[in-house]
Tab-separated table of C-alpha atoms in Angstrom:
chain	number	residue	atom	x	y	z
X	409	MET	CA	0.000	0.000	0.000
X	410	THR	CA	2.925	2.347	0.624
X	411	ALA	CA	5.780	3.030	-1.779
X	412	SER	CA	9.299	2.240	-0.670
X	413	ALA	CA	11.373	5.035	0.854
X	414	GLY	CA	13.797	4.817	-2.038
X	415	ASP	CA	11.186	5.212	-4.792
X	416	SER	CA	12.140	8.505	-6.487
X	417	THR	CA	8.789	8.619	-8.309
X	418	ASP	CA	6.829	8.873	-5.051
X	419	ALA	CA	5.816	12.551	-4.778
X	420	ARG	CA	3.787	12.230	-1.595
X	421	PRO	CA	4.326	14.834	1.154
X	422	ARG	CA	6.984	13.479	3.503
X	423	LEU	CA	8.921	14.470	6.590
X	424	ARG	CA	12.460	15.723	6.019
X	425	ARG	CA	15.297	13.823	7.696
X	426	SER	CA	15.672	16.529	10.383
X	427	GLN	CA	11.958	16.247	11.106
X	428	ARG	CA	12.071	12.455	11.300
X	429	GLU	CA	14.580	12.712	14.144
X	430	ARG	CA	11.988	14.467	16.309
X	431	THR	CA	8.699	13.452	14.745
X	432	SER	CA	5.635	14.568	16.700
X	433	TRP	CA	2.030	13.542	16.258
X	434	LEU	CA	1.279	17.053	14.966
X	435	GLN	CA	3.756	16.579	12.122
X	436	VAL	CA	2.279	13.195	11.270
X	437	ARG	CA	-1.205	14.713	11.285
X	438	GLY	CA	-0.019	17.512	8.999
X	439	VAL	CA	1.426	15.119	6.432
X	440	ILE	CA	-1.736	13.004	6.428
X	441	MET	CA	-3.889	16.117	5.985
X	442	SER	CA	-1.691	17.212	3.062
X	443	ARG	CA	-2.060	13.836	1.394
X	444	ILE	CA	-5.834	13.968	1.813
X	445	ALA	CA	-6.009	17.505	0.388
X	446	GLU	CA	-3.876	16.481	-2.610
X	447	GLY	CA	-6.017	13.413	-3.311
X	448	ILE	CA	-3.276	10.925	-2.473
X	449	TYR	CA	-5.624	9.503	0.149
X	450	PRO	CA	-9.046	9.869	-1.560
X	451	PRO	CA	-12.363	10.024	0.352
X	452	GLY	CA	-13.651	6.574	1.250
X	453	GLU	CA	-10.303	4.854	0.666
X	454	LEU	CA	-8.168	3.035	3.218
X	455	ILE	CA	-4.938	4.734	4.270
X	456	PRO	CA	-1.781	2.835	5.308
X	457	THR	CA	-1.853	1.059	8.654
X	458	GLU	CA	-0.372	2.472	11.849
X	459	ILE	CA	2.568	0.090	11.527
X	460	GLU	CA	3.262	1.175	7.946
X	461	LEU	CA	3.017	4.873	8.794
X	462	ALA	CA	5.199	4.494	11.888
X	463	SER	CA	7.838	2.762	9.772
X	464	GLU	CA	7.669	5.452	7.092
X	465	PHE	CA	7.882	8.372	9.533
X	466	GLY	CA	10.428	6.696	11.792
X	467	CYS	CA	8.337	7.191	14.918
X	468	ALA	CA	6.493	5.170	17.529
X	469	ARG	CA	3.176	3.589	16.635
X	470	ALA	CA	1.621	5.524	19.541
X	471	THR	CA	2.610	8.779	17.811
X	472	VAL	CA	0.758	7.744	14.658
X	473	ASN	CA	-2.205	6.546	16.712
X	474	ARG	CA	-2.555	9.936	18.374
X	475	ALA	CA	-2.480	11.718	15.012
X	476	LEU	CA	-5.110	9.411	13.526
X	477	ALA	CA	-7.300	9.668	16.634
X	478	ALA	CA	-7.214	13.474	16.444
X	479	LEU	CA	-8.332	13.384	12.813
X	480	ALA	CA	-11.046	10.856	13.587
X	481	ASP	CA	-12.379	13.086	16.382
X	482	ARG	CA	-12.947	15.842	13.798
X	483	GLY	CA	-14.600	13.489	11.313
X	484	VAL	CA	-11.703	13.469	8.848
X	485	LEU	CA	-11.039	9.748	9.245
X	486	ASP	CA	-13.275	6.770	9.916
X	487	ARG	CA	-11.522	4.144	12.045
X	488	ARG	CA	-12.928	0.617	12.232
X	489	ARG	CA	-11.439	-2.236	14.216
X	490	ARG	CA	-10.253	-5.125	11.989
X	491	ILE	CA	-11.099	-3.104	8.877
X	492	GLY	CA	-8.705	-0.191	9.000
X	493	THR	CA	-8.778	3.571	8.708
X	494	ARG	CA	-10.504	5.306	5.822
X	495	VAL	CA	-10.767	8.921	4.774
X	496	ALA	CA	-14.333	10.000	5.559
X	497	PRO	CA	-16.350	9.487	2.346
X	498	ASP	CA	-18.214	12.781	2.772
X	499	LEU	CA	-15.153	14.903	3.578
X	500	ILE	CA	-14.842	16.498	0.141
X	501	HIS	CA	-17.735	17.002	-2.255
X	502	PRO	CA	-16.631	19.134	-5.218
X	503	GLY	CA	-19.419	21.502	-6.210
X	504	ALA	CA	-21.474	20.793	-3.077
X	505	CYS	CA	-20.714	23.967	-1.136
X	506	GLN	CA	-22.276	24.876	2.189
X	507	ARG	CA	-24.095	28.163	2.734
X	508	VAL	CA	-22.260	30.230	5.353
X	509	PRO	CA	-24.597	32.076	7.778
X	510	ARG	CA	-24.111	35.860	7.698
X	511	MET	CA	-24.558	38.181	10.657
X	512	ARG	CA	-25.948	40.763	8.234
X	513	ASP	CA	-28.790	38.427	7.205
X	514	MET	CA	-29.626	37.509	10.809
X	515	VAL	CA	-30.037	41.157	11.808
X	516	GLU	CA	-31.946	42.239	8.710
X	517	ALA	CA	-34.272	39.216	8.955
X	518	GLU	CA	-35.590	40.769	12.176
X	519	GLY	CA	-36.323	44.038	10.387
X	520	ARG	CA	-33.393	45.818	12.002
X	521	ARG	CA	-30.609	47.927	10.541
X	522	PHE	CA	-27.243	46.187	10.290
X	523	ARG	CA	-23.954	47.980	10.795
X	524	PHE	CA	-20.412	46.843	11.507
X	525	GLN	CA	-17.114	48.351	12.597
X	526	PHE	CA	-13.930	46.734	11.323
X	527	LEU	CA	-11.249	47.096	13.998
X	528	GLY	CA	-8.452	45.789	11.804
X	529	VAL	CA	-5.771	43.126	12.159
X	530	SER	CA	-4.781	42.311	15.724
X	531	GLY	CA	-1.134	41.530	15.012
X	532	ARG	CA	-1.146	38.878	17.739
X	533	ALA	CA	0.094	35.350	17.176
X	534	ALA	CA	-2.695	32.805	16.966
X	535	PRO	CA	-3.156	31.039	20.330
X	536	PRO	CA	-2.427	27.304	20.579
X	537	ASP	CA	-6.096	26.290	20.808
X	538	VAL	CA	-6.854	28.143	17.564
X	539	CYS	CA	-3.880	26.516	15.810
X	540	GLU	CA	-5.159	23.160	17.017
X	541	ARG	CA	-8.687	23.764	15.702
X	542	MET	CA	-7.234	24.930	12.374
X	543	PHE	CA	-4.774	22.015	12.059
X	544	CYS	CA	-2.067	24.649	11.607
X	545	SER	CA	1.512	24.216	12.813
X	546	ASP	CA	2.554	27.731	11.735
X	547	PRO	CA	0.824	30.445	13.840
X	548	ALA	CA	2.211	33.126	11.514
X	549	ALA	CA	0.005	31.790	8.702
X	550	LEU	CA	-3.152	32.606	10.670
X	551	VAL	CA	-4.295	36.236	10.474
X	552	GLU	CA	-6.623	37.534	13.193
X	553	THR	CA	-9.151	40.274	12.437
X	554	CYS	CA	-11.606	41.900	14.845
X	555	THR	CA	-15.064	43.277	14.025
X	556	LEU	CA	-18.013	44.696	15.968
X	557	PHE	CA	-21.601	44.098	14.824
X	558	TYR	CA	-24.563	46.376	15.528
X	559	SER	CA	-28.341	46.004	15.323
X	560	ASP	CA	-30.203	49.340	15.162
X	561	GLU	CA	-27.021	51.004	16.474
X	562	ARG	CA	-26.915	48.632	19.459
X	563	LEU	CA	-23.691	46.658	19.807
X	564	ILE	CA	-24.683	42.997	19.846
X	565	CYS	CA	-21.571	41.011	19.013
X	566	ALA	CA	-17.771	41.084	18.866
X	567	GLU	CA	-16.032	38.853	16.337
X	568	ARG	CA	-12.501	37.523	16.440
X	569	ARG	CA	-11.680	35.641	13.264
X	570	TRP	CA	-8.579	33.776	12.190
X	571	HIS	CA	-8.104	32.782	8.574
X	572	ASP	CA	-5.345	30.860	6.834
X	573	SER	CA	-3.648	33.484	4.680
X	574	ARG	CA	-2.234	30.758	2.432
X	575	ALA	CA	-5.669	29.325	1.634
X	576	LEU	CA	-7.558	32.658	1.505
X	577	PRO	CA	-4.994	35.244	0.315
X	578	GLU	CA	-7.677	37.553	-1.129
X	579	LEU	CA	-9.694	37.902	2.079
X	580	LEU	CA	-7.736	40.570	3.947
X	581	PRO	CA	-7.390	43.051	1.030
X	582	ALA	CA	-11.178	42.876	0.500
X	583	LEU	CA	-12.074	44.032	4.012
X	584	GLY	CA	-13.088	47.618	4.678
X	585	GLU	CA	-16.099	49.845	5.233
X	586	GLU	CA	-18.546	47.763	3.173
X	587	THR	CA	-17.380	44.143	3.411
X	588	THR	CA	-16.901	41.996	6.502
X	589	ALA	CA	-14.848	38.816	6.598
X	590	ASN	CA	-18.154	37.029	7.183
X	591	ASP	CA	-19.567	38.539	3.958
X	592	TRP	CA	-16.461	37.766	1.913
X	593	VAL	CA	-16.184	34.148	3.002
X	594	SER	CA	-19.901	33.609	2.401
X	595	GLY	CA	-19.653	34.851	-1.175
X	596	ASN	CA	-16.189	33.757	-2.259
X	597	ALA	CA	-14.919	30.701	-0.385
X	598	PRO	CA	-16.087	27.258	-1.595
X	599	VAL	CA	-16.958	26.048	1.899
X	600	THR	CA	-17.486	22.296	1.991
X	601	ARG	CA	-17.940	21.813	5.717
X	602	ILE	CA	-19.090	23.876	8.701
X	603	GLU	CA	-18.368	23.026	12.349
X	604	GLN	CA	-20.146	25.009	15.063
X	605	ARG	CA	-19.767	25.043	18.846
X	606	ILE	CA	-21.604	27.122	21.446
X	607	SER	CA	-20.144	27.758	24.899
X	608	ALA	CA	-20.609	30.080	27.874
X	609	HIS	CA	-17.735	32.111	29.342
X	610	LEU	CA	-16.887	35.101	31.453
X	611	ALA	CA	-16.191	37.958	29.046
X	612	GLY	CA	-12.726	38.555	30.495
X	613	ALA	CA	-11.743	34.906	30.080
X	614	ILE	CA	-12.070	35.155	26.289
X	615	ASP	CA	-10.771	38.747	25.965
X	616	ALA	CA	-14.190	39.995	24.876
X	617	HIS	CA	-14.979	42.518	27.632
X	618	GLU	CA	-13.067	45.421	26.089
X	619	MET	CA	-14.615	44.919	22.661
X	620	LEU	CA	-18.114	44.555	24.115
X	621	GLY	CA	-17.656	47.276	26.718
X	622	CYS	CA	-18.931	45.010	29.480
X	623	PRO	CA	-17.472	43.935	32.857
X	624	PRO	CA	-14.875	41.111	32.692
X	625	GLU	CA	-17.085	39.029	34.993
X	626	ALA	CA	-20.136	39.319	32.716
X	627	ALA	CA	-21.439	36.003	31.352
X	628	VAL	CA	-21.486	35.806	27.556
X	629	LEU	CA	-22.309	33.216	24.922
X	630	GLN	CA	-19.636	32.433	22.355
X	631	TYR	CA	-20.487	30.965	18.960
X	632	GLU	CA	-17.501	29.328	17.287
X	633	THR	CA	-17.603	28.473	13.587
X	634	CYS	CA	-14.879	26.586	11.728
X	635	LEU	CA	-15.101	26.620	7.929
X	636	TRP	CA	-13.453	24.043	5.688
X	637	THR	CA	-12.585	24.037	1.988
X	638	ALA	CA	-11.115	21.102	0.077
X	639	GLY	CA	-10.883	18.961	3.189
X	640	ALA	CA	-9.042	21.419	5.456
X	641	PRO	CA	-10.013	24.220	7.897
X	642	VAL	CA	-9.440	27.725	6.476
X	643	SER	CA	-11.307	30.049	8.855
X	644	LEU	CA	-12.242	30.043	12.535
X	645	SER	CA	-14.522	32.738	13.957
X	646	ARG	CA	-15.589	33.339	17.540
X	647	HIS	CA	-18.598	35.578	18.065
X	648	ALA	CA	-18.977	36.797	21.642
X	649	MET	CA	-22.508	38.049	22.182
X	650	GLN	CA	-23.314	41.090	24.277
X	651	PRO	CA	-24.694	39.929	27.674
X	652	GLY	CA	-28.374	39.162	27.157
X	653	GLU	CA	-28.025	38.742	23.376
X	654	VAL	CA	-28.383	35.486	21.438
X	655	MET	CA	-27.860	34.532	17.807
X	656	ALA	CA	-30.806	33.118	15.848
X	657	THR	CA	-30.138	31.187	12.639
X	658	ARG	CA	-32.356	29.317	10.213
X	659	ILE	CA	-31.182	25.975	8.854
X	660	ARG	CA	-32.447	25.274	5.351
């Protein structure tokens, strides 16, 4: 199932020798994700076994197991005992793009006036939990932008968004007084998968109190949305709602 290490015709993404000497599960996960994105491991097909991958990468089988388990937890792989590990058959559907919910539509659907304030690029390095959600080993590749959303001139939400500048190079130049990152992604990115999580936090714990103008101890809801294209995450947004505000969406 795997080509020999000496096969010069094998163009699969590999770990360099210096990387093999200190292979981590994150590196193994990155290589597997690259092979999936490039079609080397197609949807629905079995990938090499843990033993084969451990031999190829020169690492412990437990290292490979952790990488595969992390991908399975996000629905990228389907692991079956005595059968093997397959790429999820529904991971990539060319032409079957998902509709990205827009804050603008949610506000206007209630008959209210939508307005936003783009605060610009934060300049901060992406935190480890964001890199983990984005399957990104290079924090410098993730650009964070901050935006405030208003309904009838009432501040309702603060957005922190990270996008992979390598996958979406045209996003940042398009932002300004008329276009939000939410708008641009909805109209321009071929989103094939949407992951959403809702959680409750103290505003200060997620650095939202200054943007919302509320006390650090105020309880807020946070809506997290991770967007995928071509089998990989490209954008992660976290919308912290003003205390007392909720987000209503319609699933069609």
